[in-house]
Short mmCIF file of C-alpha atoms in Angstrom, two decimals:
data_model
loop_
_atom_site.label_atom_id
_atom_site.label_comp_id
_atom_site.label_asym_id
_atom_site.label_seq_id
_atom_site.Cartn_x
_atom_site.Cartn_y
_atom_site.Cartn_z
CA UNK T 1102 -0.30 -0.35 -1.77
CA UNK T 1103 -2.41 1.70 0.61
CA UNK T 1104 -2.01 5.19 -0.83
CA UNK T 1105 -4.87 7.63 -0.27
CA UNK T 1106 -3.63 9.48 -3.38
CA UNK T 1107 -4.11 12.85 -1.67
CA UNK T 1108 -1.65 15.27 -0.09
CA UNK T 1109 -2.07 18.53 1.79
CA UNK T 1110 -0.04 21.59 0.84
CA UNK T 1111 0.01 24.13 3.65
CA UNK T 1112 1.41 27.60 2.96
CA UNK T 1113 2.00 29.06 6.39
CA UNK T 1114 3.00 32.47 5.04
CA UNK T 1115 -0.33 32.91 3.26
CA UNK T 1116 -2.38 30.87 5.72
CA UNK T 1117 -3.74 28.58 3.01
CA UNK T 1118 -4.39 24.83 2.79
CA UNK T 1119 -4.83 23.07 -0.53
CA UNK T 1120 -5.45 19.44 -1.39
CA UNK T 1121 -3.77 17.94 -4.45
CA UNK T 1122 -3.39 14.49 -5.98
CA UNK T 1123 -0.38 12.39 -5.09
CA UNK T 1124 2.04 11.96 -7.98
CA UNK T 1125 1.43 8.26 -8.60
CA UNK T 1126 4.20 8.02 -11.19
CA UNK T 1127 6.67 9.04 -8.47
CA UNK T 1128 5.30 6.41 -6.08
CA UNK T 1129 6.42 3.76 -8.57
CA UNK T 1130 9.94 5.21 -8.85
CA UNK T 1131 10.73 6.33 -5.29
CA UNK T 1132 10.14 3.73 -2.61
CA UNK T 1133 8.40 4.46 0.67
CA UNK T 1134 7.83 7.61 2.66
CA UNK T 1135 11.48 8.67 2.73
CA UNK T 1136 12.14 8.19 -0.97
CA UNK T 1137 8.93 9.76 -2.19
CA UNK T 1138 9.04 12.74 0.17
CA UNK T 1139 12.68 13.38 -0.71
CA UNK T 1140 11.69 13.51 -4.38
CA UNK T 1141 9.01 16.10 -3.57
CA UNK T 1142 11.56 18.03 -1.51
CA UNK T 1143 14.37 18.23 -4.05
CA UNK T 1144 11.97 19.22 -6.81
CA UNK T 1145 10.90 22.34 -4.91
CA UNK T 1146 13.79 23.47 -2.68
CA UNK T 1147 17.08 25.11 -3.67
CA UNK T 1148 20.05 23.13 -2.27
CA UNK T 1149 21.55 26.34 -0.88
CA UNK T 1150 18.50 27.31 1.15
CA UNK T 1151 18.97 28.34 4.78
CA UNK T 1152 17.46 25.50 6.83
CA UNK T 1153 15.73 27.93 9.18
CA UNK T 1154 14.33 30.20 6.49
CA UNK T 1155 10.74 30.12 5.21
CA UNK T 1156 12.04 28.69 1.93
CA UNK T 1157 12.89 25.37 3.60
CA UNK T 1158 9.98 23.05 2.91
CA UNK T 1159 9.05 20.53 5.61
CA UNK T 1160 7.13 17.36 4.78
CA UNK T 1161 5.25 14.99 7.08
CA UNK T 1162 5.08 11.77 5.08
CA UNK T 1163 3.45 8.38 5.43
CA UNK T 1164 4.34 5.41 3.25
CA UNK T 1165 2.53 2.75 1.24
CA UNK T 1166 2.30 0.45 4.29
CA UNK T 1167 1.38 3.10 6.87
CA UNK T 1168 -1.88 2.31 8.61
CA UNK T 1169 -1.98 -1.29 7.40
CA UNK T 1170 -1.39 -4.47 9.39
CA UNK T 1171 2.24 -4.62 8.22
CA UNK T 1172 4.87 -4.60 10.96
CA UNK T 1173 6.17 -1.06 11.68
CA UNK T 1174 3.23 0.19 9.62
CA UNK T 1175 2.46 3.02 12.04
CA UNK T 1176 5.55 5.10 11.32
CA UNK T 1177 5.81 8.49 9.64
CA UNK T 1178 8.79 10.59 8.51
CA UNK T 1179 9.66 14.27 8.55
CA UNK T 1180 11.77 15.50 5.62
CA UNK T 1181 13.39 18.94 5.31
CA UNK T 1182 16.85 20.50 5.17
CA UNK T 1183 18.62 19.93 8.48
CA UNK T 1184 19.86 22.94 10.45
CA UNK T 1185 22.30 20.60 12.20
CA UNK T 1186 24.01 19.03 9.18
CA UNK T 1187 23.03 21.16 6.20
CA UNK T 1188 21.97 17.97 4.42
CA UNK T 1189 18.52 16.55 3.74
CA UNK T 1190 16.98 15.39 7.01
CA UNK T 1191 14.74 12.37 7.31
CA UNK T 1192 13.61 11.67 10.84
CA UNK T 1193 10.97 9.02 11.50
CA UNK T 1194 8.80 8.16 14.46
CA UNK T 1195 6.40 5.46 15.59
CA UNK T 1196 3.32 5.69 17.76
CA UNK T 1197 -0.15 6.41 16.42
CA UNK T 1198 0.31 9.69 14.57
CA UNK T 1199 1.34 8.33 11.15
CA UNK T 1200 -1.51 5.84 10.90
CA UNK T 1201 -3.97 8.51 12.04
CA UNK T 1202 -2.81 10.85 9.27
CA UNK T 1203 -3.32 8.13 6.69
CA UNK T 1204 -6.71 7.30 8.19
CA UNK T 1205 -7.71 10.96 7.83
CA UNK T 1206 -7.16 10.58 4.10
CA UNK T 1207 -3.68 11.99 3.46
CA UNK T 1208 -0.36 10.54 2.36
CA UNK T 1209 1.64 13.69 3.11
CA UNK T 1210 1.46 17.18 4.53
CA UNK T 1211 3.81 19.66 2.83
CA UNK T 1212 4.55 22.81 4.84
CA UNK T 1213 5.82 25.86 2.98
CA UNK T 1214 6.74 29.33 4.22
CA UNK T 1215 6.46 30.53 7.81
CA UNK T 1216 3.57 31.89 9.81
CA UNK T 1217 3.89 35.45 11.16
CA UNK T 1218 2.61 34.20 14.53
CA UNK T 1219 2.39 30.83 16.32
CA UNK T 1220 -0.10 28.38 14.80
CA UNK T 1221 -0.96 24.70 14.73
CA UNK T 1222 -2.55 22.60 12.02
CA UNK T 1223 -5.78 20.79 12.82
CA UNK T 1224 -6.76 17.85 10.61
CA UNK T 1225 -10.09 16.12 11.17
CA UNK T 1226 -10.71 14.08 8.04
CA UNK T 1227 -11.75 16.58 5.35
CA UNK T 1228 -11.77 19.52 7.76
CA UNK T 1229 -8.28 21.06 7.80
CA UNK T 1230 -7.57 24.40 9.47
CA UNK T 1231 -4.61 26.53 10.51
CA UNK T 1232 -5.36 27.55 14.10
CA UNK T 1233 -3.78 30.19 16.38
CA UNK T 1234 -1.32 28.81 18.93
CA UNK T 1235 -0.19 31.86 20.90
CA UNK T 1236 -1.32 30.17 24.12
CA UNK T 1237 0.72 27.05 23.26
CA UNK T 1238 3.98 28.81 22.44
CA UNK T 1239 6.48 28.47 25.27
CA UNK T 1240 4.79 25.35 26.59
CA UNK T 1241 6.42 21.95 26.85
CA UNK T 1242 5.31 19.11 24.60
CA UNK T 1243 3.39 17.57 27.51
CA UNK T 1244 1.63 20.82 28.36
CA UNK T 1245 0.75 21.49 24.72
CA UNK T 1246 -0.58 17.96 24.27
CA UNK T 1247 -2.83 18.30 27.30
CA UNK T 1248 -4.10 21.72 26.21
CA UNK T 1249 -4.89 20.53 22.68
CA UNK T 1250 -6.75 17.45 23.91
CA UNK T 1251 -8.76 19.63 26.27
CA UNK T 1252 -9.55 22.11 23.49
CA UNK T 1253 -10.66 19.49 20.96
CA UNK T 1254 -12.37 17.23 23.51
CA UNK T 1255 -11.31 14.06 21.74
CA UNK T 1256 -9.20 11.48 23.59
CA UNK T 1257 -8.36 9.78 20.27
CA UNK T 1258 -6.76 12.95 18.88
CA UNK T 1259 -3.11 12.43 17.88
CA UNK T 1260 -0.65 15.24 18.49
CA UNK T 1261 2.83 15.92 17.12
CA UNK T 1262 4.34 18.97 18.79
CA UNK T 1263 7.56 20.81 19.53
CA UNK T 1264 8.79 22.00 22.90
CA UNK T 1265 10.80 24.88 24.27
CA UNK T 1266 14.16 23.60 23.03
CA UNK T 1267 12.97 23.84 19.42
CA UNK T 1268 11.54 27.30 20.02
CA UNK T 1269 14.87 28.42 21.48
CA UNK T 1270 16.82 27.25 18.44
CA UNK T 1271 18.44 24.03 19.67
CA UNK T 1272 19.77 22.56 16.43
CA UNK T 1273 18.87 18.97 17.32
CA UNK T 1274 15.37 19.51 18.73
CA UNK T 1275 12.80 16.80 18.02
CA UNK T 1276 9.14 16.61 17.08
CA UNK T 1277 7.36 14.55 19.72
CA UNK T 1278 4.15 12.68 18.98
CA UNK T 1279 1.90 10.70 21.31
CA UNK T 1280 3.90 12.13 24.26
CA UNK T 1281 6.67 9.53 24.13
CA UNK T 1282 7.60 9.04 20.46
CA UNK T 1283 9.99 11.34 18.63
CA UNK T 1284 11.17 12.25 15.17
CA UNK T 1285 14.48 12.95 16.87
CA UNK T 1286 17.19 13.21 14.25
CA UNK T 1287 18.65 16.22 12.44
CA UNK T 1288 16.78 19.04 14.17
CA UNK T 1289 13.43 18.70 12.41
CA UNK T 1290 11.75 20.22 15.48
CA UNK T 1291 13.90 23.32 15.08
CA UNK T 1292 12.73 23.71 11.48
CA UNK T 1293 9.15 23.34 12.65
CA UNK T 1294 9.73 26.09 15.23
CA UNK T 1295 11.25 28.38 12.58
CA UNK T 1296 7.91 28.18 10.79
CA UNK T 1297 6.05 29.20 13.97
CA UNK T 1298 4.28 25.83 13.78
CA UNK T 1299 3.74 24.51 17.29
CA UNK T 1300 1.86 21.30 16.53
CA UNK T 1301 -0.05 19.15 14.08
CA UNK T 1302 -3.14 17.45 15.46
CA UNK T 1303 -4.90 14.68 13.57
CA UNK T 1304 -8.12 12.73 13.90
CA UNK T 1305 -8.90 10.30 11.11
CA UNK T 1306 -11.84 7.93 10.87
CA UNK T 1307 -11.79 6.99 7.17
CA UNK T 1308 -9.61 3.93 7.63
CA UNK T 1309 -6.95 2.70 5.25
CA UNK T 1310 -7.71 0.79 2.07
CA UNK T 1311 -6.73 0.68 -1.59
CA UNK T 1312 -4.74 -2.54 -1.21
CA UNK T 1313 -4.25 -4.18 -4.60
CA UNK T 1314 -4.73 -7.74 -3.30
CA UNK T 1315 -5.88 -7.59 0.32
CA UNK T 1316 -6.01 -11.35 0.89
CA UNK T 1317 -2.52 -11.95 -0.46
CA UNK T 1318 -1.24 -8.97 1.50
CA UNK T 1319 -2.64 -10.27 4.80
CA UNK T 1320 -1.19 -13.72 4.14
CA UNK T 1321 2.24 -12.15 3.58
CA UNK T 1322 1.90 -10.05 6.74
CA UNK T 1323 1.06 -13.16 8.78
CA UNK T 1324 4.10 -14.99 7.42
CA UNK T 1325 6.48 -12.12 8.16
CA UNK T 1326 5.08 -11.56 11.65
CA UNK T 1327 5.75 -15.20 12.41
CA UNK T 1328 9.40 -14.71 11.46
CA UNK T 1329 9.63 -11.67 13.71
CA UNK T 1330 7.95 -13.47 16.62
CA UNK T 1331 10.41 -16.37 16.43
CA UNK T 1332 13.47 -14.09 16.52
CA UNK T 1333 14.94 -13.45 19.98
CA UNK T 1334 15.41 -9.73 19.42
CA UNK T 1335 12.19 -8.84 17.58
CA UNK T 1336 10.02 -11.45 19.31
CA UNK T 1337 11.18 -11.01 22.91
CA UNK T 1338 13.79 -8.28 23.40
CA UNK T 1339 12.18 -5.36 21.60
CA UNK T 1340 8.65 -5.93 23.00
CA UNK T 1341 10.04 -6.14 26.54
CA UNK T 1342 12.75 -3.48 26.52
CA UNK T 1343 12.30 -1.37 23.40
CA UNK T 1344 15.19 -0.41 21.14
CA UNK T 1345 17.40 0.00 24.22
CA UNK T 1346 17.76 -3.80 24.12
CA UNK T 1347 20.15 -3.23 21.22
CA UNK T 1348 22.66 -1.30 23.34
CA UNK T 1349 24.74 -4.33 24.37
CA UNK T 1350 24.36 -5.93 20.94
CA UNK T 1351 25.70 -2.99 18.92
CA UNK T 1352 28.40 -2.33 21.49
CA UNK T 1353 29.69 -5.89 21.25
CA UNK T 1354 29.95 -5.77 17.46
CA UNK T 1355 31.74 -2.41 17.56
CA UNK T 1356 28.95 -0.31 16.11
CA UNK T 1357 28.31 2.11 18.99
CA UNK T 1358 29.77 5.54 18.18
CA UNK T 1359 31.18 7.20 21.30
CA UNK T 1360 33.58 9.98 22.33
CA UNK T 1361 32.48 12.21 19.48
CA UNK T 1362 32.52 9.22 17.13
CA UNK T 1363 36.25 8.64 17.65
CA UNK T 1364 35.59 5.15 19.04
CA UNK T 1365 33.10 2.38 18.26
CA UNK T 1366 32.61 0.89 21.73
CA UNK T 1367 31.66 2.30 25.12
CA UNK T 1368 32.93 0.78 28.32
CA UNK T 1369 29.79 1.79 30.21
CA UNK T 1370 27.28 0.43 27.70
CA UNK T 1371 26.00 -2.29 30.03
CA UNK T 1372 25.04 0.34 32.62
CA UNK T 1373 22.69 2.11 30.20
CA UNK T 1374 21.35 -0.95 28.40
CA UNK T 1375 17.71 -1.99 28.28
CA UNK T 1376 18.40 -4.70 30.81
CA UNK T 1377 19.93 -2.14 33.21
CA UNK T 1378 17.03 0.25 32.74
CA UNK T 1379 14.62 -2.50 33.75
CA UNK T 1380 16.31 -3.10 37.10
CA UNK T 1381 14.72 -1.31 40.10
CA UNK T 1382 16.95 1.40 41.56
CA UNK T 1383 17.43 2.64 45.06
CA UNK T 1384 15.58 5.83 45.80
#
């Protein structure tokens, strides 16, 4: 699998960044970004920790397929204790950010502690720095993204940032990357804000390798992509309408939680479906 075998451990309280080897024995026992990062999390965090305290570790994790040609291979996950549920949070997102992190040479970034003032983490291959973010605090995700791109003067820079809702303590705030992708479950953005961490910016040019059998892997990828392309949902619906295409499908099978999860179908589902969103509306 395409592990870089390197993680970053960022102590925001002390303002330090250290590189350490990935625990390869754990990669064999705990599958993917969610499983492996959860193992790291439970080994270092007390179950009774306050989710918004410095003692709550937050992990940005890629997986063994991140950055490869595998379908959905661009995703990354954020793991921490959720301020919304009190359980372990795992929120994942697509876009370019996850693959860029892997291409910079890192499988994970582990954030510990909390900064005394607003900061962001800048990763440019081997150059990793904690940077001041006082000018970014209070800005929306879109404003912060624009300011960071202007500062770094690199259009290929990938940004994952929090907005004002996270800063103001909304318990379900997201982390938004690439402007329109979000790690949106469980309030991971709120945890990020509690650490005074406004954003993580990444630029990676190392590429992704370390595949055990690259030729066999690419053959398998081609076979699986053919299956996806021939399926009506994954081959046509999702590319055209995004995940909103599933609205009518999950409603019809009774899997759409509504009315505070007291019912499993919503009578207005068709009006907010992907098909409905595609229709032009009167101004």
